[in-house]
mmCIF file of C-alpha atoms and ligand atoms in Angstrom:
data_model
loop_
_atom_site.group_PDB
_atom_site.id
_atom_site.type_symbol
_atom_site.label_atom_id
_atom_site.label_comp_id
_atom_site.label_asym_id
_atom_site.label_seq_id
_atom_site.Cartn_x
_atom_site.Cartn_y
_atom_site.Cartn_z
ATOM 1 C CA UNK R 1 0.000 0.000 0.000
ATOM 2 C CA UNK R 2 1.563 3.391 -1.032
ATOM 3 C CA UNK R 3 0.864 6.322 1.861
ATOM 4 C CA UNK R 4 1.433 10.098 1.115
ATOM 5 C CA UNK R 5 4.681 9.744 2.601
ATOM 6 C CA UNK R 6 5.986 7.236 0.301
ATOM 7 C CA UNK R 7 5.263 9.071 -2.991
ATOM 8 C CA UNK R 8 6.977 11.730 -5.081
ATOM 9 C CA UNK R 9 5.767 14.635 -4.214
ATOM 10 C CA UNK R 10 4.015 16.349 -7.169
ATOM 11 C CA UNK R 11 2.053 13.405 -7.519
ATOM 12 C CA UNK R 12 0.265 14.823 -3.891
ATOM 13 C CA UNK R 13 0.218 18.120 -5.289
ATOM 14 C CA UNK R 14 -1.042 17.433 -8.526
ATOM 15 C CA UNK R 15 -3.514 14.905 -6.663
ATOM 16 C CA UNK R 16 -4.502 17.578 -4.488
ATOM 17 C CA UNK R 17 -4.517 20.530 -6.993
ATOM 18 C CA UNK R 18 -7.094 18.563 -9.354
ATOM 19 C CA UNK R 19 -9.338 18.104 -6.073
ATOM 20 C CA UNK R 20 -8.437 21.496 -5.228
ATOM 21 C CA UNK R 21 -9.793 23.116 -8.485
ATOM 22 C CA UNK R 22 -13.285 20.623 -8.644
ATOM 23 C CA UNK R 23 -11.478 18.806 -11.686
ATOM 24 C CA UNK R 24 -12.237 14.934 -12.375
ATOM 25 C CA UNK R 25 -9.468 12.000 -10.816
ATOM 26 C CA UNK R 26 -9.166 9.569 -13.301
ATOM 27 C CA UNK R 27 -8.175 5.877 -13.194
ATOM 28 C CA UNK R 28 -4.190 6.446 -14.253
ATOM 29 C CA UNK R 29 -3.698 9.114 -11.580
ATOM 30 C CA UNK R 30 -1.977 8.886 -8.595
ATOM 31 C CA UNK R 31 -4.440 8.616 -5.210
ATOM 32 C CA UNK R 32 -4.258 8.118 -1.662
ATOM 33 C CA UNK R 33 -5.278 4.952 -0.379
ATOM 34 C CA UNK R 34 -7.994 6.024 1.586
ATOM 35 C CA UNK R 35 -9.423 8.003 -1.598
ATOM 36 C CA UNK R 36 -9.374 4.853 -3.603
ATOM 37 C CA UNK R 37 -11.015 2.678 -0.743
ATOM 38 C CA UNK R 38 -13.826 5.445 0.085
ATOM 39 C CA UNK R 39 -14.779 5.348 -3.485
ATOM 40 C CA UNK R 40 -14.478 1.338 -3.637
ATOM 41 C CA UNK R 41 -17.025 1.079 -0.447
ATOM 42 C CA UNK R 42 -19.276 4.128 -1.826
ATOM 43 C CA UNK R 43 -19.615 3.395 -5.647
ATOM 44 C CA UNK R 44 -19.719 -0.652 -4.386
ATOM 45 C CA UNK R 45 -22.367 -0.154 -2.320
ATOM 46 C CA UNK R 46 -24.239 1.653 -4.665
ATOM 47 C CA UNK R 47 -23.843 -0.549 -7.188
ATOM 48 C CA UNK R 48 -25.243 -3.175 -5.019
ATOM 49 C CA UNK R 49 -28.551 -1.185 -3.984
ATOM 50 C CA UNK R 50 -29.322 -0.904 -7.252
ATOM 51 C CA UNK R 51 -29.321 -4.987 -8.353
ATOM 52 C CA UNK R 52 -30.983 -5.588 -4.820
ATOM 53 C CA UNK R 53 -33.144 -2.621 -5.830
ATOM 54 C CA UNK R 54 -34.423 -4.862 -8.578
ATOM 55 C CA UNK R 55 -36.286 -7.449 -6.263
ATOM 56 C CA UNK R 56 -38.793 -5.414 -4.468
ATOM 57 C CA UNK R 57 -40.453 -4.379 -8.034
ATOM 58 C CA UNK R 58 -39.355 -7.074 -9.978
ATOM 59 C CA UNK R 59 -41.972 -8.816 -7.714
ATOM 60 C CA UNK R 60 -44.764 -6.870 -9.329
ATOM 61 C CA UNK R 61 -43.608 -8.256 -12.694
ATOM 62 C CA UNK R 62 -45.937 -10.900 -13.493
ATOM 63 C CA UNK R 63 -48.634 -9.235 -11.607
ATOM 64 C CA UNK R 64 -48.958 -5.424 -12.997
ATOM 65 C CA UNK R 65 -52.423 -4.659 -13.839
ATOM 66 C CA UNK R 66 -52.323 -4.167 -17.443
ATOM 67 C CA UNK R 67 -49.637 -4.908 -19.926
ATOM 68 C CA UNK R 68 -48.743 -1.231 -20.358
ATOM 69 C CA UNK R 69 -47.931 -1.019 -16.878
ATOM 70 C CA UNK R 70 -45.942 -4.129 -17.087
ATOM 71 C CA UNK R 71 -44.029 -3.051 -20.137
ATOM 72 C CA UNK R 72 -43.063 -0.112 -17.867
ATOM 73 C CA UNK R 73 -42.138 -1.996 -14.944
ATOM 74 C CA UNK R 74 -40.164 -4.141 -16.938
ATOM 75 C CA UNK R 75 -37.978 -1.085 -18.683
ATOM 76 C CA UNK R 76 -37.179 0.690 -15.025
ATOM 77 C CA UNK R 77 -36.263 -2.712 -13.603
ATOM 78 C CA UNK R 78 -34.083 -3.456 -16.583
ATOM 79 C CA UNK R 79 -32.613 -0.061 -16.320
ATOM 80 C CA UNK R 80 -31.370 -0.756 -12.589
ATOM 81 C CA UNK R 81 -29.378 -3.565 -13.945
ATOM 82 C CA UNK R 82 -27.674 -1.294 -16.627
ATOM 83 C CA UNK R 83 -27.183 1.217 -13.554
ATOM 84 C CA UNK R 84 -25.759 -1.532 -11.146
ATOM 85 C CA UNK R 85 -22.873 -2.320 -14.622
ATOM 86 C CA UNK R 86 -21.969 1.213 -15.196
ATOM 87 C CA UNK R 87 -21.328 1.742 -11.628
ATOM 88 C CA UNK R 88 -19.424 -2.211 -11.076
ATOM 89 C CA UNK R 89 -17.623 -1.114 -14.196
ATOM 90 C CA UNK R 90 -16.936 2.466 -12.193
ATOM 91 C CA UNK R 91 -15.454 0.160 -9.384
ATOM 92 C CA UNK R 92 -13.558 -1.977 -11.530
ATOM 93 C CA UNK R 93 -11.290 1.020 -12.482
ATOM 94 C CA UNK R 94 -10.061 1.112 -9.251
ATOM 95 C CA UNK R 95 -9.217 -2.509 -8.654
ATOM 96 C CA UNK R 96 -11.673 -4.694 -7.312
ATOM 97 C CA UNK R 97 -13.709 -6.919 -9.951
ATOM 98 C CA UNK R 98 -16.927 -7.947 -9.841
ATOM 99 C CA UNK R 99 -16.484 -11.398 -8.410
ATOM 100 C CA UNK R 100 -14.584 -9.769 -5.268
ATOM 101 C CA UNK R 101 -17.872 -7.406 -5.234
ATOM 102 C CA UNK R 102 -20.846 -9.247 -5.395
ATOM 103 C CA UNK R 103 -18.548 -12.026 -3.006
ATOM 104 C CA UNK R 104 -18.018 -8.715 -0.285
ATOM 105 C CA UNK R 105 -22.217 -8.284 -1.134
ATOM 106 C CA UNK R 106 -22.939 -11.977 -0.310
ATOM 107 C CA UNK R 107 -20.534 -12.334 2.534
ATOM 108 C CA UNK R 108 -22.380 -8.949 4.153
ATOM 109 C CA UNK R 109 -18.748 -7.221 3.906
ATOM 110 C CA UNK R 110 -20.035 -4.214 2.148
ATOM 111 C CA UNK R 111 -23.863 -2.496 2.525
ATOM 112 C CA UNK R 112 -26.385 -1.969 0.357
ATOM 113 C CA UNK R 113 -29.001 0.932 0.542
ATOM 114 C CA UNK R 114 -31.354 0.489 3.512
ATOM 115 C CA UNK R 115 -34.357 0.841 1.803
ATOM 116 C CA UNK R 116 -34.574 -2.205 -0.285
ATOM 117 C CA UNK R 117 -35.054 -4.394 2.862
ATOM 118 C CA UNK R 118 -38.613 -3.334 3.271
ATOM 119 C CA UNK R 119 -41.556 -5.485 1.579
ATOM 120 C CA UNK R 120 -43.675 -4.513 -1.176
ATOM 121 C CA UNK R 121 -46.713 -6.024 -0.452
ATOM 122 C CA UNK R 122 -49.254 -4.074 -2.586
ATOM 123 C CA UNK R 123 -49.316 -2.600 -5.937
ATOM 124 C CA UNK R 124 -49.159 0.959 -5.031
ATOM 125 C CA UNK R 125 -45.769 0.114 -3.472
ATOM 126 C CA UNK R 126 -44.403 0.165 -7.233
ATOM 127 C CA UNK R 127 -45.465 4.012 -7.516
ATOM 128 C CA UNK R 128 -44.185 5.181 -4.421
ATOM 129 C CA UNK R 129 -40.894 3.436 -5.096
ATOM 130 C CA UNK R 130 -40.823 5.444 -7.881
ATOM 131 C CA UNK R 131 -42.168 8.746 -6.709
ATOM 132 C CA UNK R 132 -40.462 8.848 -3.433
ATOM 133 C CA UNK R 133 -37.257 6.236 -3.456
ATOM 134 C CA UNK R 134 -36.036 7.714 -7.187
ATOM 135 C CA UNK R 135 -37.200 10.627 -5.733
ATOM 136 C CA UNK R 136 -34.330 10.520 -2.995
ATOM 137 C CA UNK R 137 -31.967 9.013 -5.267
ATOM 138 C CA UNK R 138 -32.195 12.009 -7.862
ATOM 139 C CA UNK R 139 -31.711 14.503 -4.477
ATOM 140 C CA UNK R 140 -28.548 12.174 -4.075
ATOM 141 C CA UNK R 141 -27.293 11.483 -7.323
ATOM 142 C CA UNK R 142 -27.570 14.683 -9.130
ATOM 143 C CA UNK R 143 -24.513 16.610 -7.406
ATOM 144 C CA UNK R 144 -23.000 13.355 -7.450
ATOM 145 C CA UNK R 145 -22.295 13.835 -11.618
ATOM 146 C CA UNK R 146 -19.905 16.068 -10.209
ATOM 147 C CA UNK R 147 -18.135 13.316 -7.926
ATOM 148 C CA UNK R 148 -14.106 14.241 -8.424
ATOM 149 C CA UNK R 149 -13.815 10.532 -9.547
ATOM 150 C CA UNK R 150 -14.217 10.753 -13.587
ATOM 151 C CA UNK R 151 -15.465 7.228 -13.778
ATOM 152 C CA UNK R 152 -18.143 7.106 -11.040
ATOM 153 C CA UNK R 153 -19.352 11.210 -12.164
ATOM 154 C CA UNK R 154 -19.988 10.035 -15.805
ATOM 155 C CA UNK R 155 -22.090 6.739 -14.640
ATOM 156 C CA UNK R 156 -23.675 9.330 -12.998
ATOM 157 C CA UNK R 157 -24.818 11.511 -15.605
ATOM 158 C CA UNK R 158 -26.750 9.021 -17.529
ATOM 159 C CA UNK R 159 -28.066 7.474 -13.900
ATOM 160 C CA UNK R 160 -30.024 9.929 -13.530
ATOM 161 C CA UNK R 161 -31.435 10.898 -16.941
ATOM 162 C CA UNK R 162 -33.111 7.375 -16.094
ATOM 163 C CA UNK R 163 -34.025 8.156 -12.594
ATOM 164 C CA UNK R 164 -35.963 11.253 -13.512
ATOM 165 C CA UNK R 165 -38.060 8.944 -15.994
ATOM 166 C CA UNK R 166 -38.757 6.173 -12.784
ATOM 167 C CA UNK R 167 -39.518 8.888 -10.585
ATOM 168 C CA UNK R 168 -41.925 10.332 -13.289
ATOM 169 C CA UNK R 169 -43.705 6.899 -14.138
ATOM 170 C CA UNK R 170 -44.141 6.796 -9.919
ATOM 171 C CA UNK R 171 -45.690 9.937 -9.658
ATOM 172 C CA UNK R 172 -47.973 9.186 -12.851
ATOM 173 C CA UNK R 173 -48.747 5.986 -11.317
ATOM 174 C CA UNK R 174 -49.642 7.196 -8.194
ATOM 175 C CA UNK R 175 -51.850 10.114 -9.402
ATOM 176 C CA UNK R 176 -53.660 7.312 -11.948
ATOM 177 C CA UNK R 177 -54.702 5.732 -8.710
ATOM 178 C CA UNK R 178 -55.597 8.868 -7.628
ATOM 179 C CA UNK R 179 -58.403 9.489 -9.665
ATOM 180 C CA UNK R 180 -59.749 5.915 -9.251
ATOM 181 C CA UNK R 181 -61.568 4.308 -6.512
ATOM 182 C CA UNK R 182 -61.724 5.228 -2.616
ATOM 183 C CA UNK R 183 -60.002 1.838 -1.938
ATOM 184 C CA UNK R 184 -57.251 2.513 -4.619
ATOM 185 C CA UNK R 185 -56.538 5.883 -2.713
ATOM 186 C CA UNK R 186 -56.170 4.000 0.422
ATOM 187 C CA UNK R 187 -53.904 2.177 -0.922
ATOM 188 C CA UNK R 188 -51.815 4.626 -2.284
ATOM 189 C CA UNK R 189 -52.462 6.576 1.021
ATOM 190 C CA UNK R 190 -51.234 2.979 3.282
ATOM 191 C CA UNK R 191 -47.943 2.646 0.896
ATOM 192 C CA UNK R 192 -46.855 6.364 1.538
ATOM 193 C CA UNK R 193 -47.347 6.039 5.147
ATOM 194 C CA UNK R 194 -44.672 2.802 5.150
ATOM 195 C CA UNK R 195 -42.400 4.283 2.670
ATOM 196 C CA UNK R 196 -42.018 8.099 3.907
ATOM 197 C CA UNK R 197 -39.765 7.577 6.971
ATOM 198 C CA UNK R 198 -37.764 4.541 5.170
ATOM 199 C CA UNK R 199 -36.947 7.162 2.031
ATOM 200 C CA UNK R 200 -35.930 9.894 4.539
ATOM 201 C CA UNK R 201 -33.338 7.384 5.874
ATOM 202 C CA UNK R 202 -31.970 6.544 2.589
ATOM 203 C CA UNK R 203 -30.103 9.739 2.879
ATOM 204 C CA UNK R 204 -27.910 8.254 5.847
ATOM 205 C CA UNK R 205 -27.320 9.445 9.392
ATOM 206 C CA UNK R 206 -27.570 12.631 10.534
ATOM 207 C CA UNK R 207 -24.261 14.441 9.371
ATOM 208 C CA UNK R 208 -23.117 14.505 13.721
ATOM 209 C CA UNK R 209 -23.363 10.819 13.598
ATOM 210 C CA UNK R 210 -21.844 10.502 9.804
ATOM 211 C CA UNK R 211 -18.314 9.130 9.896
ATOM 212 C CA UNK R 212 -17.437 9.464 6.324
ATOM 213 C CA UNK R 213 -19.386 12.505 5.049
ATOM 214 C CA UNK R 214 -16.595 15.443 6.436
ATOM 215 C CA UNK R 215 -13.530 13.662 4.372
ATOM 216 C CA UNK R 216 -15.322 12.818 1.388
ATOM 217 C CA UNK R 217 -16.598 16.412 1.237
ATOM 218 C CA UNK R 218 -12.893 17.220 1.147
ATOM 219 C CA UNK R 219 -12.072 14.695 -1.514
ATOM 220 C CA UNK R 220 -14.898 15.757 -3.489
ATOM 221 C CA UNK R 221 -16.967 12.538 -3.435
ATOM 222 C CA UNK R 222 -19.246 13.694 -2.027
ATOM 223 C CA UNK R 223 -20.392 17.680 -2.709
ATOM 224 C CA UNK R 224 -23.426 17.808 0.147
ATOM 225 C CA UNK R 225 -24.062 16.891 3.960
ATOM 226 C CA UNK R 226 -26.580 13.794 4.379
ATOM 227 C CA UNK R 227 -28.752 16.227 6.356
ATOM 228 C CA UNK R 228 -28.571 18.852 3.356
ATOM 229 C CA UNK R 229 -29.559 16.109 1.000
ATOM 230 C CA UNK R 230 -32.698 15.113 3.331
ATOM 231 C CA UNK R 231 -34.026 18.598 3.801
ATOM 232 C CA UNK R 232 -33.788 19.569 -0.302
ATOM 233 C CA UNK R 233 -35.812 16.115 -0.755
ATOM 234 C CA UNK R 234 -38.122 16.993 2.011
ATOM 235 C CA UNK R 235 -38.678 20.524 0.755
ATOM 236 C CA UNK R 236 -39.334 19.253 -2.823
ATOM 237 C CA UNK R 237 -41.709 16.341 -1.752
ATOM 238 C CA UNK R 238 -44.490 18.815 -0.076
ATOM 239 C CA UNK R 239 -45.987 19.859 -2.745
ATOM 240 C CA UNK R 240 -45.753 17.071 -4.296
ATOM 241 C CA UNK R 241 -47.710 15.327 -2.381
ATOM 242 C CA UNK R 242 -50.193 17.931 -1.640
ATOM 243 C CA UNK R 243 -50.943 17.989 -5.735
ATOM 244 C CA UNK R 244 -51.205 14.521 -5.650
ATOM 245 C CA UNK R 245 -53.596 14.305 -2.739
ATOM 246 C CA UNK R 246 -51.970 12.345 0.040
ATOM 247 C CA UNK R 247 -50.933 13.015 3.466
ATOM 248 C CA UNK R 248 -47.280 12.621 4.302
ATOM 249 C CA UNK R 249 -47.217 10.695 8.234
ATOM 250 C CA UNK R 250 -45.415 13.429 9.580
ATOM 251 C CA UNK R 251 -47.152 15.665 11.914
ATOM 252 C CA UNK R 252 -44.644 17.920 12.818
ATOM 253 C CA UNK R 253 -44.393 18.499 9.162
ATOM 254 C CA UNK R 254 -44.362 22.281 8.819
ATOM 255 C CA UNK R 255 -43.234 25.082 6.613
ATOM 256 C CA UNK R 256 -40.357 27.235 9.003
ATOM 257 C CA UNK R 257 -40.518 31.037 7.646
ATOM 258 C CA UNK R 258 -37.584 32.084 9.266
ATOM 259 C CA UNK R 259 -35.281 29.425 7.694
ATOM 260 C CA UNK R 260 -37.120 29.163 4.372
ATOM 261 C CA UNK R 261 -37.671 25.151 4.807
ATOM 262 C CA UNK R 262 -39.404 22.840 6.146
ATOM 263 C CA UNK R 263 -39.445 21.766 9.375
ATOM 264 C CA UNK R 264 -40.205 17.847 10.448
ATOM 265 C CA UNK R 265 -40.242 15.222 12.885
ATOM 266 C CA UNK R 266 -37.532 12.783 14.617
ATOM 267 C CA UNK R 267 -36.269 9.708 12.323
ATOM 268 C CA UNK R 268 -36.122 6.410 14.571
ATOM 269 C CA UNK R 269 -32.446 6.333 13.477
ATOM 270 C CA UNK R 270 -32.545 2.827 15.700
ATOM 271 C CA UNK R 271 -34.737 1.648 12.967
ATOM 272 C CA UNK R 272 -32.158 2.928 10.527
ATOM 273 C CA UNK R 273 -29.065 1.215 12.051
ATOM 274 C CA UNK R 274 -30.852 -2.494 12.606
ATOM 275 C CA UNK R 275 -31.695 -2.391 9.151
ATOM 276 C CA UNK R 276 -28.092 -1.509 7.789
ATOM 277 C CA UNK R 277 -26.643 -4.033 9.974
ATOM 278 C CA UNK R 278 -29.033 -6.984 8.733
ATOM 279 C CA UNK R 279 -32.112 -7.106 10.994
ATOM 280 C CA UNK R 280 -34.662 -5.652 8.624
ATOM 281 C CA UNK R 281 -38.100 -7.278 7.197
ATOM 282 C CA UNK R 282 -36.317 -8.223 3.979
ATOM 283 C CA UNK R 283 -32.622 -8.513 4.332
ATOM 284 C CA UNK R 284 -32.446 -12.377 4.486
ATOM 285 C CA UNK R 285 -34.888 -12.208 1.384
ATOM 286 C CA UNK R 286 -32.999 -10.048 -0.482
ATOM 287 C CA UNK R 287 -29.049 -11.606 0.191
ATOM 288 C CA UNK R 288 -30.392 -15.042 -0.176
ATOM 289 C CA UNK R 289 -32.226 -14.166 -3.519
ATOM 290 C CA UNK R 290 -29.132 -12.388 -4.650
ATOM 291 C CA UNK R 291 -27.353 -15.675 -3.750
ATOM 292 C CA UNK R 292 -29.247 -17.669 -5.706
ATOM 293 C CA UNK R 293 -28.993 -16.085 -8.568
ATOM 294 C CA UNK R 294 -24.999 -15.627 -8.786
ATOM 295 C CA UNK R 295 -25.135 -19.511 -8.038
ATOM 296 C CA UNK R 296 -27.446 -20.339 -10.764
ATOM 297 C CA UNK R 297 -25.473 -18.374 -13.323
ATOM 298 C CA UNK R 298 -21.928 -19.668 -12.756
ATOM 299 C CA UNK R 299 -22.059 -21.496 -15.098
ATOM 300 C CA UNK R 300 -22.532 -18.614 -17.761
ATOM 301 C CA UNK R 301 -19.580 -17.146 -16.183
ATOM 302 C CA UNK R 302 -17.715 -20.160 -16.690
ATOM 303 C CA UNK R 303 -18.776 -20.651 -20.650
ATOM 304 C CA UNK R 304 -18.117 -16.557 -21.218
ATOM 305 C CA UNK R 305 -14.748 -17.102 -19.547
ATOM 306 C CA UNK R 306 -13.643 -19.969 -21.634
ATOM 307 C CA UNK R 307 -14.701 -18.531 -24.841
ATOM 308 C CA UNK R 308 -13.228 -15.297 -24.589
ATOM 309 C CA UNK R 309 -9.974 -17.263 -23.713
ATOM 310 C CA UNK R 310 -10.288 -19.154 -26.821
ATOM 311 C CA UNK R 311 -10.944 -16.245 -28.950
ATOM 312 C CA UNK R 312 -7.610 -14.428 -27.327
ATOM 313 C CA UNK R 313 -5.850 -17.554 -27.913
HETATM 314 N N1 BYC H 1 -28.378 2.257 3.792
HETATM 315 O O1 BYC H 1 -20.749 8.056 7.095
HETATM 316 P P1 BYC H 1 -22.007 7.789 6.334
HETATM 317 C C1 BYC H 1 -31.426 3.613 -6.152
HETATM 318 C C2 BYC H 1 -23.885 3.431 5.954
HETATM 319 S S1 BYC H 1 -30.105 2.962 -5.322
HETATM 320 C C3 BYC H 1 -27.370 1.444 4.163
HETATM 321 O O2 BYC H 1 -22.958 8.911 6.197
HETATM 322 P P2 BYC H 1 -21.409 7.856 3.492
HETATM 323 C C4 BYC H 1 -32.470 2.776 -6.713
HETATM 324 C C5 BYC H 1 -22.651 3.914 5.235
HETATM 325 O O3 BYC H 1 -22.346 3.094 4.114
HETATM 326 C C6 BYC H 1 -29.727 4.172 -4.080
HETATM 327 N N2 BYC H 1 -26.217 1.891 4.716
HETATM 328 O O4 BYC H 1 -21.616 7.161 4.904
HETATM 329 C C7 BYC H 1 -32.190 1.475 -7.109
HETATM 330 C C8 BYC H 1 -21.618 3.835 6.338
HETATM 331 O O5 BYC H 1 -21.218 2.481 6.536
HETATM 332 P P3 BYC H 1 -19.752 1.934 6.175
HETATM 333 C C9 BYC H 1 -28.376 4.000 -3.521
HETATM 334 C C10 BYC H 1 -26.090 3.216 4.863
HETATM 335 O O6 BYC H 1 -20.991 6.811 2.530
HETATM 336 C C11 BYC H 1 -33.212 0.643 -7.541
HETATM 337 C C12 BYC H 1 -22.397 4.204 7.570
HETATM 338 O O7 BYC H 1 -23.766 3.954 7.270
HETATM 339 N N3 BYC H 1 -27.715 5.270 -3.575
HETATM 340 O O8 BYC H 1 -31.446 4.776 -6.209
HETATM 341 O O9 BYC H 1 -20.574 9.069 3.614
HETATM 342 C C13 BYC H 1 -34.520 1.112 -7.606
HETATM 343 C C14 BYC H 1 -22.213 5.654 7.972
HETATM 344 O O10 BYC H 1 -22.775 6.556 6.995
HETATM 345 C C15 BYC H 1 -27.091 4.111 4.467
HETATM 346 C C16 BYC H 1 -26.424 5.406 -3.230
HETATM 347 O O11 BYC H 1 -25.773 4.474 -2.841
HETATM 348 C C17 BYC H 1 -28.276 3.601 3.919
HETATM 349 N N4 BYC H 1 -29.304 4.378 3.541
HETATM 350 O O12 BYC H 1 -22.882 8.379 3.096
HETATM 351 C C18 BYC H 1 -34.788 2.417 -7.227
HETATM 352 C C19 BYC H 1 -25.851 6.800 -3.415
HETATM 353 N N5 BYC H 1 -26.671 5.368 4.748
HETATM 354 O O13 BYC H 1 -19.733 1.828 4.667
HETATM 355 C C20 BYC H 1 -33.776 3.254 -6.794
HETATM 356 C C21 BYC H 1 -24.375 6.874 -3.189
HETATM 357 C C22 BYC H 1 -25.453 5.251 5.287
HETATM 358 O O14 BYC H 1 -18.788 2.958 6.671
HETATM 359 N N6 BYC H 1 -24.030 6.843 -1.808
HETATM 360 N N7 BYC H 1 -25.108 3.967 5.369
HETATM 361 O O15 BYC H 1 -19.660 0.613 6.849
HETATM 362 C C23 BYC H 1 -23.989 7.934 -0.987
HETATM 363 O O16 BYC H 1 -24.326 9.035 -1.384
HETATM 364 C C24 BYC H 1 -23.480 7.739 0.405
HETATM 365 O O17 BYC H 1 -22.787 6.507 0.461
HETATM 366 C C25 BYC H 1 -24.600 7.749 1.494
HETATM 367 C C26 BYC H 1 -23.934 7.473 2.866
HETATM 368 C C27 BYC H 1 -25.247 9.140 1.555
HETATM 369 C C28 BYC H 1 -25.659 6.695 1.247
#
């Protein structure tokens, strides 16, 4: 492992002058060890949240009310694959392959986002995913196109052309419902009242009890606070929801003149931590599923292995 102190000099300063001047890191260039395994946890675990991110819809798949809807369903799923490739790909520039990452994802050696460990047991859960869980992710993932890692910044830019489509179809969804039946608004009224407080967590801890956030706002990773992140999504979801209709189950949920936001209520952060350390409703579900899957296909890797060393050969 090379540390600051064992490297020439102007390979700091030129390090540090790129970061320095909000310019893009690229694979070639020299980088601290802890720069290169901050990005290898972050981009890793976001990679991973957005394959797991493909069960809690994908089980709406063969049940969506109406082929258009399950032609849509079926795109936004298939575009969280693409989005989990770009961003192994990302990781892959910086040493790790995939096989060490998905093994680290198995094993429980590196996370995955919280919010993919609760259920989605009824069809409104599909639009609220999209409304309110793109919804974060956009808050999150638009400054990160400007990540000082070149690799990871331009996944991100077409990452969230896509998200702003899924968080579209959500809302749409949603507001379809809307119009319909008393019972359908329940529904969509039951699934915003389970999702709400999970979504506001998908931002992290608060930014006193955030390890990570003050150094990778130095390296440029990362360009806001969690908390900063969670009030922006907060602000924008209001009147959002008030146009569509629902009630957000918040109610300490109040517009604050004086600091020109809005003000809400306490997030059961112990909620938040037994979920990201594996006690959630879902997270044997989801790692077991996950499992399965990398079994099953083995063999593919296997055949796509051997012929690509025949066709060097
Ligand atoms: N869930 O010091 P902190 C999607 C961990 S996919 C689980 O603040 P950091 C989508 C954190 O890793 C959305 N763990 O960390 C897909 C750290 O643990 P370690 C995924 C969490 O990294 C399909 C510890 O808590 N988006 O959009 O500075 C369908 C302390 O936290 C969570 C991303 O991954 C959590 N919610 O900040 C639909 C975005 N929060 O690693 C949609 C990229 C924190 O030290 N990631 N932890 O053991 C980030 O922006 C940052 O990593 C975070 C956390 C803001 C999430």
């Amino acid at each position: 492992m090379t540390t600051v102190d064992d490297v020439a000099p102007e390979l700091v300063e030129s390090f540090e002058t790129t970061i320095g001047h909000h310019d893009r890191i690229e694979p070639r260039d020299w980088m601290p060890e802890g720069y290169r395994r901050t990005l290898v946890r972050q981009i890793a675990q976001h990679a991973h949240s957005e394959i797991i991110g493909m069960q809690p819809e994908g089980n709406w798949l063969t049940r969506a009310p109406s082929l258009r809807r399950k032609a849509i369903l079926l795109a936004k799923v298939q575009d969280e694959a693409g989005h989990g490739l770009y961003l192994y790909s990302a990781c892959e520039t910086l040493g790790v392959s995939r096989q060490q990452l998905t093994e680290m994802l198995i094993s429980g050696a590196q996370k995955y986002s919280s919010i993919f460990n609760y259920p989605t047991p009824s069809w409104a859960d599909v639009g609220t995913i999209g409304w309110l869980v793109d919804g974060a992710a956009i808050c999150n993932q638009v400054p990160l196109c400007r990540t000082s890692y070149g690799p990871y910044g331009r996944a991100m830019i077409r990452i969230c052309k896509e998200e702003s489509f899924h968080q579209r179809q959500g809302y749409e969804l949603l507001m379809t419902m809307m119009r319909g039946t008393d019972e359908q608004r329940e529904m969509v009224q039951e699934s915003v009242d389970r999702f709400w407080w999970p979504a506001l967590m998908m931002f992290g801890p608060p930014d006193d009890d955030s390890p990570n956030t003050a150094q990778s706002m130095e390296w440029g990773i990362k360009r806001h606070t969690n908390d900063e992140l969670r009030q922006r999504f907060v602000d924008m979801s209001v009147p959002q929801a008030e146009a569509l209709g629902v009630t957000l189950p918040d109610p300490e949920l109040r517009w604050n003149e004086e600091r020109g936001a809005h003000d809400f209520g306490a997030i059961d952060w112990d909620e938040f931590w037994t979920v990201v350390k594996g006690g959630g409703p879902c997270n044997a579900q989801r790692i077991a599923h996950r499992k399965r899957a990398w079994d099953d296909g083995a063999w593919v890797r296997e055949a796509a292995t051997a012929f690509a060393r025949r066709s060097a050969s």
